[in-house]
Tab-separated table of N, CA and C in Angstrom:
chain	number	residue	atom	x	y	z
A	26	UNK	N	47.887	83.190	151.495
A	26	UNK	CA	48.179	84.520	151.021
A	26	UNK	C	46.880	85.229	150.688
A	27	UNK	N	46.836	86.472	150.921
A	27	UNK	CA	45.646	87.252	150.608
A	27	UNK	C	45.580	87.419	149.104
A	28	UNK	N	44.448	87.093	148.548
A	28	UNK	CA	44.262	87.201	147.112
A	28	UNK	C	43.894	88.633	146.764
A	29	UNK	N	44.659	89.216	145.885
A	29	UNK	CA	44.346	90.563	145.420
A	29	UNK	C	44.130	90.492	143.924
A	30	UNK	N	43.007	90.967	143.483
A	30	UNK	CA	42.711	90.971	142.064
A	30	UNK	C	42.670	92.422	141.616
A	31	UNK	N	43.451	92.746	140.609
A	31	UNK	CA	43.534	94.124	140.149
A	31	UNK	C	43.040	94.204	138.712
A	32	UNK	N	42.199	95.157	138.442
A	32	UNK	CA	41.689	95.361	137.094
A	32	UNK	C	41.955	96.791	136.674
A	33	UNK	N	42.405	96.984	135.448
A	33	UNK	CA	42.650	98.318	134.919
A	33	UNK	C	41.720	98.538	133.735
A	34	UNK	N	40.940	99.593	133.772
A	34	UNK	CA	40.003	99.920	132.704
A	34	UNK	C	40.184	101.375	132.270
A	35	UNK	N	41.365	101.793	131.856
A	35	UNK	CA	41.547	103.217	131.585
A	35	UNK	C	40.662	103.760	130.470
A	36	UNK	N	40.550	103.046	129.330
A	36	UNK	CA	39.744	103.576	128.228
A	36	UNK	C	38.277	103.651	128.616
A	37	UNK	N	37.765	102.605	129.236
A	37	UNK	CA	36.355	102.593	129.636
A	37	UNK	C	36.089	103.677	130.670
A	38	UNK	N	37.003	103.848	131.606
A	38	UNK	CA	36.795	104.856	132.644
A	38	UNK	C	36.833	106.259	132.049
A	39	UNK	N	37.685	106.467	131.050
A	39	UNK	CA	37.723	107.781	130.405
A	39	UNK	C	36.411	108.024	129.652
A	40	UNK	N	35.922	106.998	128.961
A	40	UNK	CA	34.649	107.114	128.243
A	40	UNK	C	33.505	107.441	129.180
A	41	UNK	N	33.526	106.837	130.378
A	41	UNK	CA	32.456	107.065	131.354
A	41	UNK	C	32.643	108.384	132.091
A	42	UNK	N	33.733	109.087	131.790
A	42	UNK	CA	33.972	110.370	132.438
A	42	UNK	C	34.491	110.257	133.862
A	43	UNK	N	35.020	109.092	134.229
A	43	UNK	CA	35.508	108.907	135.592
A	43	UNK	C	36.806	109.672	135.813
A	44	UNK	N	37.681	109.693	134.816
A	44	UNK	CA	38.919	110.452	134.945
A	44	UNK	C	39.510	110.702	133.567
A	45	UNK	N	40.271	111.769	133.428
A	45	UNK	CA	40.976	111.998	132.168
A	45	UNK	C	42.246	111.151	132.160
A	46	UNK	N	42.610	110.622	131.013
A	46	UNK	CA	43.854	109.865	130.925
A	46	UNK	C	45.027	110.841	130.933
A	47	UNK	N	45.828	110.768	131.931
A	47	UNK	CA	47.027	111.593	132.040
A	47	UNK	C	48.177	110.663	132.358
A	48	UNK	N	49.340	110.995	131.876
A	48	UNK	CA	50.489	110.139	132.127
A	48	UNK	C	50.841	110.079	133.607
A	49	UNK	N	50.588	111.153	134.344
A	49	UNK	CA	50.990	111.201	135.750
A	49	UNK	C	49.934	110.628	136.693
A	50	UNK	N	48.809	110.202	136.138
A	50	UNK	CA	47.711	109.772	136.991
A	50	UNK	C	47.230	108.381	136.594
A	51	UNK	N	47.165	107.476	137.536
A	51	UNK	CA	46.713	106.118	137.268
A	51	UNK	C	45.597	105.791	138.228
A	52	UNK	N	44.596	105.122	137.732
A	52	UNK	CA	43.483	104.722	138.578
A	52	UNK	C	43.451	103.213	138.644
A	53	UNK	N	43.043	102.752	139.748
A	53	UNK	CA	43.082	101.332	140.024
A	53	UNK	C	41.793	100.922	140.696
A	54	UNK	N	41.238	99.845	140.235
A	54	UNK	CA	40.111	99.239	140.937
A	54	UNK	C	40.674	97.973	141.559
A	55	UNK	N	40.627	97.872	142.850
A	55	UNK	CA	41.211	96.718	143.527
A	55	UNK	C	40.168	96.054	144.397
A	56	UNK	N	40.187	94.751	144.376
A	56	UNK	CA	39.324	93.977	145.258
A	56	UNK	C	40.232	93.110	146.114
A	57	UNK	N	39.910	93.003	147.378
A	57	UNK	CA	40.708	92.177	148.269
A	57	UNK	C	39.835	91.058	148.780
A	58	UNK	N	40.354	89.873	148.699
A	58	UNK	CA	39.618	88.698	149.142
A	58	UNK	C	40.474	87.982	150.187
A	59	UNK	N	39.907	87.757	151.366
A	59	UNK	CA	40.644	87.051	152.413
A	59	UNK	C	40.769	85.577	152.054
A	60	UNK	N	41.887	84.977	152.446
A	60	UNK	CA	42.013	83.530	152.290
A	60	UNK	C	41.114	82.863	153.327
A	61	UNK	N	40.858	81.607	153.122
A	61	UNK	CA	40.060	80.862	154.093
A	61	UNK	C	40.769	80.845	155.447
A	62	UNK	N	42.093	80.692	155.423
A	62	UNK	CA	42.865	80.649	156.673
A	62	UNK	C	42.736	81.960	157.451
A	63	UNK	N	42.883	83.091	156.764
A	63	UNK	CA	42.789	84.366	157.481
A	63	UNK	C	41.363	84.640	157.938
A	64	UNK	N	40.387	84.206	157.162
A	64	UNK	CA	38.990	84.356	157.585
A	64	UNK	C	38.724	83.524	158.839
A	65	UNK	N	39.204	82.295	158.853
A	65	UNK	CA	39.052	81.448	160.041
A	65	UNK	C	39.756	82.074	161.247
A	66	UNK	N	40.951	82.634	161.025
A	66	UNK	CA	41.688	83.264	162.126
A	66	UNK	C	40.889	84.425	162.709
A	67	UNK	N	40.330	85.258	161.858
A	67	UNK	CA	39.545	86.399	162.332
A	67	UNK	C	38.299	85.944	163.075
A	68	UNK	N	37.648	84.893	162.580
A	68	UNK	CA	36.457	84.376	163.267
A	68	UNK	C	36.824	83.773	164.622
A	69	UNK	N	37.906	83.009	164.664
A	69	UNK	CA	38.330	82.392	165.928
A	69	UNK	C	38.732	83.456	166.951
A	70	UNK	N	39.524	84.424	166.519
A	70	UNK	CA	39.968	85.473	167.443
A	70	UNK	C	38.813	86.356	167.895
A	71	UNK	N	37.870	86.628	167.006
A	71	UNK	CA	36.719	87.447	167.419
A	71	UNK	C	35.865	86.685	168.430
A	72	UNK	N	35.742	85.373	168.246
A	72	UNK	CA	35.010	84.553	169.217
A	72	UNK	C	35.703	84.619	170.578
A	73	UNK	N	37.019	84.471	170.576
A	73	UNK	CA	37.782	84.511	171.823
A	73	UNK	C	37.693	85.890	172.481
A	74	UNK	N	37.736	86.947	171.674
A	74	UNK	CA	37.672	88.311	172.214
A	74	UNK	C	36.322	88.598	172.856
A	75	UNK	N	35.279	87.925	172.401
A	75	UNK	CA	33.932	88.148	172.947
A	75	UNK	C	33.646	87.348	174.212
A	76	UNK	N	34.543	86.432	174.580
A	76	UNK	CA	34.314	85.608	175.765
A	76	UNK	C	34.739	86.351	177.024
A	77	UNK	N	34.033	86.092	178.086
A	77	UNK	CA	34.371	86.697	179.382
A	77	UNK	C	35.460	85.859	180.048
A	78	UNK	N	36.259	86.507	180.845
A	78	UNK	CA	37.300	85.799	181.584
A	78	UNK	C	38.570	85.654	180.774
A	79	UNK	N	39.563	85.069	181.429
A	79	UNK	CA	40.882	84.944	180.819
A	79	UNK	C	41.326	83.484	180.756
A	80	UNK	N	40.347	82.557	180.815
A	80	UNK	CA	40.677	81.133	180.769
A	80	UNK	C	41.019	80.720	179.340
A	81	UNK	N	41.954	79.770	179.200
A	81	UNK	CA	42.238	79.240	177.859
A	81	UNK	C	41.003	78.527	177.291
A	82	UNK	N	40.842	78.600	175.982
A	82	UNK	CA	39.720	77.941	175.308
A	82	UNK	C	40.254	76.796	174.465
A	83	UNK	N	39.622	75.650	174.582
A	83	UNK	CA	40.005	74.496	173.775
A	83	UNK	C	39.676	74.761	172.309
A	84	UNK	N	40.547	74.290	171.428
A	84	UNK	CA	40.357	74.533	169.997
A	84	UNK	C	39.061	73.919	169.483
A	85	UNK	N	38.655	72.769	170.041
A	85	UNK	CA	37.421	72.143	169.543
A	85	UNK	C	36.184	72.980	169.891
A	86	UNK	N	36.245	73.728	170.983
A	86	UNK	CA	35.121	74.604	171.354
A	86	UNK	C	35.035	75.781	170.377
A	87	UNK	N	36.189	76.375	170.067
A	87	UNK	CA	36.224	77.482	169.103
A	87	UNK	C	35.751	76.987	167.740
A	88	UNK	N	36.277	75.839	167.328
A	88	UNK	CA	35.925	75.283	166.017
A	88	UNK	C	34.429	75.008	165.918
A	89	UNK	N	33.879	74.409	166.950
A	89	UNK	CA	32.447	74.088	166.953
A	89	UNK	C	31.595	75.358	166.963
A	90	UNK	N	31.988	76.340	167.754
A	90	UNK	CA	31.213	77.581	167.860
A	90	UNK	C	31.190	78.355	166.543
A	91	UNK	N	32.277	78.290	165.774
A	91	UNK	CA	32.378	79.058	164.531
A	91	UNK	C	32.222	78.216	163.265
A	92	UNK	N	32.031	76.914	163.432
A	92	UNK	CA	31.854	76.058	162.255
A	92	UNK	C	33.117	75.923	161.421
A	93	UNK	N	34.243	75.835	162.103
A	93	UNK	CA	35.542	75.714	161.439
A	93	UNK	C	36.059	74.296	161.660
A	94	UNK	N	36.565	73.628	160.622
A	94	UNK	CA	37.167	72.306	160.840
A	94	UNK	C	38.334	72.421	161.835
A	95	UNK	N	38.302	71.589	162.876
A	95	UNK	CA	39.292	71.732	163.951
A	95	UNK	C	40.726	71.543	163.463
A	96	UNK	N	40.948	70.600	162.566
A	96	UNK	CA	42.318	70.374	162.086
A	96	UNK	C	42.858	71.605	161.366
A	97	UNK	N	41.994	72.251	160.592
A	97	UNK	CA	42.407	73.468	159.889
A	97	UNK	C	42.612	74.605	160.891
A	98	UNK	N	41.748	74.689	161.882
A	98	UNK	CA	41.870	75.734	162.894
A	98	UNK	C	43.213	75.629	163.620
A	99	UNK	N	43.629	74.419	163.950
A	99	UNK	CA	44.911	74.235	164.632
A	99	UNK	C	46.067	74.764	163.789
A	100	UNK	N	46.007	74.537	162.473
A	100	UNK	CA	47.048	75.052	161.577
A	100	UNK	C	47.030	76.579	161.522
A	101	UNK	N	45.843	77.158	161.611
A	101	UNK	CA	45.691	78.616	161.563
A	101	UNK	C	46.172	79.255	162.867
A	102	UNK	N	45.925	78.599	163.997
A	102	UNK	CA	46.287	79.174	165.293
A	102	UNK	C	47.794	79.132	165.559
A	103	UNK	N	48.480	78.166	164.972
A	103	UNK	CA	49.915	78.003	165.224
A	103	UNK	C	50.729	79.266	164.915
A	104	UNK	N	50.584	79.892	163.736
A	104	UNK	CA	51.363	81.116	163.501
A	104	UNK	C	50.937	82.284	164.392
A	105	UNK	N	49.708	82.258	164.880
A	105	UNK	CA	49.255	83.310	165.795
A	105	UNK	C	49.929	83.171	167.159
A	106	UNK	N	50.264	81.943	167.530
A	106	UNK	CA	51.034	81.712	168.757
A	106	UNK	C	52.482	82.162	168.527
A	107	UNK	N	53.033	81.813	167.365
A	107	UNK	CA	54.421	82.192	167.041
A	107	UNK	C	54.631	83.698	167.035
A	108	UNK	N	53.624	84.438	166.589
A	108	UNK	CA	53.740	85.902	166.526
A	108	UNK	C	53.218	86.578	167.791
A	109	UNK	N	52.897	85.783	168.794
A	109	UNK	CA	52.459	86.258	170.113
A	109	UNK	C	51.149	87.040	170.099
A	110	UNK	N	50.283	86.667	169.174
A	110	UNK	CA	48.912	87.177	169.212
A	110	UNK	C	48.129	86.313	170.197
A	111	UNK	N	48.476	85.015	170.237
A	111	UNK	CA	47.839	84.048	171.145
A	111	UNK	C	48.877	83.407	172.050
A	112	UNK	N	48.406	82.927	173.202
A	112	UNK	CA	49.186	82.047	174.080
A	112	UNK	C	48.583	80.660	173.953
A	113	UNK	N	49.443	79.666	173.925
A	113	UNK	CA	49.002	78.276	173.938
A	113	UNK	C	49.288	77.722	175.327
A	114	UNK	N	48.261	77.152	175.951
A	114	UNK	CA	48.402	76.600	177.299
A	114	UNK	C	48.219	75.091	177.213
A	115	UNK	N	49.218	74.348	177.651
A	115	UNK	CA	49.155	72.885	177.592
A	115	UNK	C	48.475	72.326	178.836
A	116	UNK	N	48.020	71.079	178.725
A	116	UNK	CA	47.428	70.413	179.873
A	116	UNK	C	45.939	70.197	179.729
A	117	UNK	N	45.339	69.512	180.723
A	117	UNK	CA	43.918	69.168	180.640
A	117	UNK	C	42.989	70.383	180.609
A	118	UNK	N	43.387	71.479	181.204
A	118	UNK	CA	42.579	72.702	181.162
A	118	UNK	C	43.185	73.724	180.207
A	119	UNK	N	43.980	73.225	179.275
A	119	UNK	CA	44.687	74.102	178.346
A	119	UNK	C	43.827	74.550	177.182
A	120	UNK	N	44.483	75.205	176.270
A	120	UNK	CA	43.815	75.734	175.089
A	120	UNK	C	44.544	76.976	174.621
A	121	UNK	N	43.789	77.903	174.093
A	121	UNK	CA	44.353	79.143	173.567
A	121	UNK	C	43.694	80.333	174.235
A	122	UNK	N	44.482	81.384	174.423
A	122	UNK	CA	43.919	82.637	174.922
A	122	UNK	C	44.669	83.783	174.268
A	123	UNK	N	44.007	84.924	174.201
A	123	UNK	CA	44.635	86.098	173.606
A	123	UNK	C	45.845	86.504	174.436
A	124	UNK	N	46.937	86.831	173.768
A	124	UNK	CA	48.168	87.215	174.456
A	124	UNK	C	48.135	88.667	174.913
A	125	UNK	N	47.265	89.459	174.296
A	125	UNK	CA	47.151	90.864	174.692
A	125	UNK	C	45.723	91.340	174.515
A	126	UNK	N	45.469	92.494	175.028
A	126	UNK	CA	44.148	93.107	174.945
A	126	UNK	C	43.708	93.199	173.480
A	127	UNK	N	42.458	92.838	173.164
A	127	UNK	CA	41.974	92.914	171.779
A	127	UNK	C	42.099	94.310	171.163
A	128	UNK	N	42.123	95.339	171.987
A	128	UNK	CA	42.290	96.702	171.472
A	128	UNK	C	43.717	96.950	170.979
A	129	UNK	N	44.649	96.079	171.383
A	129	UNK	CA	46.048	96.245	170.994
A	129	UNK	C	46.478	95.270	169.904
A	130	UNK	N	45.523	94.537	169.362
A	130	UNK	CA	45.789	93.612	168.258
A	130	UNK	C	45.090	94.184	167.032
A	131	UNK	N	45.854	94.447	165.964
A	131	UNK	CA	45.206	94.981	164.768
A	131	UNK	C	45.069	93.904	163.693
A	132	UNK	N	44.199	94.165	162.747
A	132	UNK	CA	43.920	93.172	161.709
A	132	UNK	C	45.141	92.880	160.851
A	133	UNK	N	45.997	93.867	160.642
A	133	UNK	CA	47.196	93.647	159.841
A	133	UNK	C	48.078	92.573	160.462
A	134	UNK	N	48.315	92.654	161.772
A	134	UNK	CA	49.192	91.653	162.386
A	134	UNK	C	48.567	90.263	162.353
A	135	UNK	N	47.254	90.179	162.429
A	135	UNK	CA	46.580	88.878	162.341
A	135	UNK	C	46.734	88.300	160.937
A	136	UNK	N	46.382	89.092	159.933
A	136	UNK	CA	46.428	88.599	158.553
A	136	UNK	C	47.847	88.275	158.112
A	137	UNK	N	48.805	89.117	158.491
A	137	UNK	CA	50.185	88.836	158.090
A	137	UNK	C	50.777	87.662	158.859
A	138	UNK	N	50.313	87.413	160.073
A	138	UNK	CA	50.768	86.229	160.810
A	138	UNK	C	50.321	84.957	160.093
A	139	UNK	N	49.105	84.967	159.597
A	139	UNK	CA	48.535	83.772	158.961
A	139	UNK	C	48.983	83.622	157.509
A	140	UNK	N	48.975	84.712	156.747
A	140	UNK	CA	49.210	84.635	155.304
A	140	UNK	C	50.544	85.196	154.833
A	141	UNK	N	51.290	85.824	155.714
A	141	UNK	CA	52.534	86.459	155.287
A	141	UNK	C	52.296	87.910	154.912
A	142	UNK	N	53.369	88.616	154.582
A	142	UNK	CA	53.263	90.052	154.315
A	142	UNK	C	52.374	90.371	153.113
A	143	UNK	N	51.678	91.481	153.210
A	143	UNK	CA	50.880	91.980	152.095
A	143	UNK	C	51.807	92.851	151.258
A	144	UNK	N	52.021	92.431	150.020
A	144	UNK	CA	52.909	93.170	149.124
A	144	UNK	C	52.181	93.434	147.817
A	145	UNK	N	52.529	94.510	147.187
A	145	UNK	CA	51.976	94.812	145.872
A	145	UNK	C	52.952	94.386	144.801
A	146	UNK	N	52.511	93.502	143.926
A	146	UNK	CA	53.381	93.021	142.855
A	146	UNK	C	52.589	92.996	141.555
A	147	UNK	N	53.287	93.235	140.462
A	147	UNK	CA	52.690	93.143	139.134
A	147	UNK	C	53.475	92.092	138.355
A	148	UNK	N	53.033	90.839	138.397
A	148	UNK	CA	53.822	89.743	137.828
A	148	UNK	C	53.675	89.585	136.310
A	149	UNK	N	54.166	90.541	135.565
A	149	UNK	CA	54.125	90.447	134.108
A	149	UNK	C	55.529	90.134	133.612
A	150	UNK	N	55.856	88.852	133.541
A	150	UNK	CA	57.214	88.400	133.248
A	150	UNK	C	57.717	88.864	131.882
A	151	UNK	N	56.833	88.935	130.880
A	151	UNK	CA	57.303	89.281	129.538
A	151	UNK	C	57.768	90.731	129.419
A	152	UNK	N	57.437	91.565	130.391
A	152	UNK	CA	57.823	92.973	130.341
A	152	UNK	C	58.703	93.342	131.532
A	153	UNK	N	59.436	92.383	132.066
A	153	UNK	CA	60.248	92.670	133.252
A	153	UNK	C	61.228	93.792	132.965
A	154	UNK	N	61.251	94.733	133.863
A	154	UNK	CA	62.160	95.852	133.713
A	154	UNK	C	61.652	96.924	132.763
A	155	UNK	N	60.561	96.665	132.092
A	155	UNK	CA	60.019	97.641	131.159
A	155	UNK	C	59.287	98.755	131.876
A	156	UNK	N	59.014	99.819	131.144
A	156	UNK	CA	58.347	100.992	131.708
A	156	UNK	C	56.964	100.635	132.237
A	157	UNK	N	56.191	99.899	131.454
A	157	UNK	CA	54.836	99.534	131.879
A	157	UNK	C	54.873	98.715	133.161
A	158	UNK	N	55.754	97.719	133.203
A	158	UNK	CA	55.835	96.880	134.391
A	158	UNK	C	56.232	97.703	135.614
A	159	UNK	N	57.159	98.641	135.448
A	159	UNK	CA	57.569	99.497	136.572
A	159	UNK	C	56.411	100.342	137.076
A	160	UNK	N	55.618	100.882	136.154
A	160	UNK	CA	54.461	101.687	136.553
A	160	UNK	C	53.432	100.832	137.282
A	161	UNK	N	53.151	99.654	136.732
A	161	UNK	CA	52.187	98.749	137.375
A	161	UNK	C	52.680	98.324	138.753
A	162	UNK	N	53.960	98.048	138.847
A	162	UNK	CA	54.558	97.654	140.130
A	162	UNK	C	54.372	98.765	141.170
A	163	UNK	N	54.615	100.004	140.778
A	163	UNK	CA	54.442	101.135	141.696
A	163	UNK	C	52.990	101.301	142.118
A	164	UNK	N	52.069	101.134	141.184
A	164	UNK	CA	50.646	101.235	141.505
A	164	UNK	C	50.258	100.143	142.497
A	165	UNK	N	50.705	98.915	142.239
A	165	UNK	CA	50.371	97.793	143.125
A	165	UNK	C	50.992	97.972	144.507
A	166	UNK	N	52.210	98.471	144.563
A	166	UNK	CA	52.852	98.725	145.861
A	166	UNK	C	52.086	99.792	146.643
A	167	UNK	N	51.647	100.823	145.946
A	167	UNK	CA	50.866	101.880	146.598
A	167	UNK	C	49.536	101.317	147.112
A	168	UNK	N	48.879	100.491	146.300
A	168	UNK	CA	47.607	99.884	146.716
A	168	UNK	C	47.815	98.989	147.937
A	169	UNK	N	48.890	98.195	147.928
A	169	UNK	CA	49.174	97.309	149.062
A	169	UNK	C	49.450	98.115	150.325
A	170	UNK	N	50.175	99.209	150.193
A	170	UNK	CA	50.473	100.045	151.363
A	170	UNK	C	49.201	100.677	151.917
A	171	UNK	N	48.298	101.068	151.031
A	171	UNK	CA	47.012	101.624	151.464
A	171	UNK	C	46.212	100.576	152.231
A	172	UNK	N	46.182	99.355	151.715
A	172	UNK	CA	45.474	98.258	152.386
A	172	UNK	C	46.109	97.984	153.745
A	173	UNK	N	47.438	97.943	153.790
A	173	UNK	CA	48.141	97.693	155.056
A	173	UNK	C	47.772	98.745	156.106
A	174	UNK	N	47.740	100.015	155.692
A	174	UNK	CA	47.398	101.091	156.635
A	174	UNK	C	45.964	100.952	157.132
A	175	UNK	N	45.053	100.597	156.242
A	175	UNK	CA	43.655	100.415	156.642
A	175	UNK	C	43.531	99.289	157.663
A	176	UNK	N	44.172	98.161	157.393
A	176	UNK	CA	44.100	97.011	158.299
A	176	UNK	C	44.770	97.311	159.638
A	177	UNK	N	45.833	98.090	159.594
A	177	UNK	CA	46.551	98.444	160.821
A	177	UNK	C	45.710	99.345	161.724
A	178	UNK	N	44.784	100.061	161.143
A	178	UNK	CA	43.948	100.994	161.903
A	178	UNK	C	42.691	100.365	162.495
A	179	UNK	N	42.496	99.071	162.300
A	179	UNK	CA	41.315	98.399	162.853
A	179	UNK	C	41.781	97.367	163.873
A	180	UNK	N	41.339	97.532	165.109
A	180	UNK	CA	41.717	96.581	166.159
A	180	UNK	C	40.714	95.431	166.217
A	181	UNK	N	41.134	94.366	166.859
A	181	UNK	CA	40.251	93.216	167.051
A	181	UNK	C	39.027	93.623	167.856
A	182	UNK	N	39.204	94.475	168.854
A	182	UNK	CA	38.048	94.909	169.655
A	182	UNK	C	37.074	95.731	168.814
A	183	UNK	N	37.571	96.525	167.875
A	183	UNK	CA	36.678	97.267	166.979
A	183	UNK	C	35.926	96.318	166.056
A	184	UNK	N	36.613	95.289	165.602
A	184	UNK	CA	35.978	94.311	164.718
A	184	UNK	C	34.792	93.642	165.398
A	185	UNK	N	34.948	93.315	166.670
A	185	UNK	CA	33.868	92.628	167.386
A	185	UNK	C	32.933	93.595	168.107
A	186	UNK	N	33.225	94.884	167.999
A	186	UNK	CA	32.335	95.882	168.590
A	186	UNK	C	32.435	96.010	170.091
A	187	UNK	N	33.630	95.726	170.638
A	187	UNK	CA	33.842	95.849	172.087
A	187	UNK	C	34.763	96.997	172.389
A	188	UNK	N	34.559	97.574	173.541
A	188	UNK	CA	35.470	98.611	174.018
A	188	UNK	C	36.688	97.930	174.635
A	189	UNK	N	37.785	98.660	174.727
A	189	UNK	CA	39.008	98.115	175.316
A	189	UNK	C	38.759	97.696	176.756
A	190	UNK	N	39.443	96.615	177.160
A	190	UNK	CA	39.308	96.112	178.538
A	190	UNK	C	40.034	96.999	179.508
């Protein structure tokens, strides 16, 4: 799962003159940290996108080229095959290959294939159903939707700096 750490500093931000405290306005500082699995997936797919030709690549070659433990890489590639980001080819010349043009694969589909959906949640159990929890939940949902839109707008080919094939 993608780790999202959210910090709220309303009093400090008001003191620093960043924003006035208003009931209708909430500010959020959010940091997003990729999981190791999603980072490995992005590195493996970017390596594959940079290769010439359409031949399947063996997982041990990808793992060695990117410094990823092969056993972990295999676990990361499996959901990418299930979501049809990758094709798995069996046999002595088998391996993995991109299922579609890197320009048609966005970062959101890669990350959600590996880690599951990106959702905004405010897990404050002691205030469930309370006004504060509802406001925090809405802020987190808005932040998650913003992140989803950003990731959806970046293709694998843009990530690796290649033009569409």
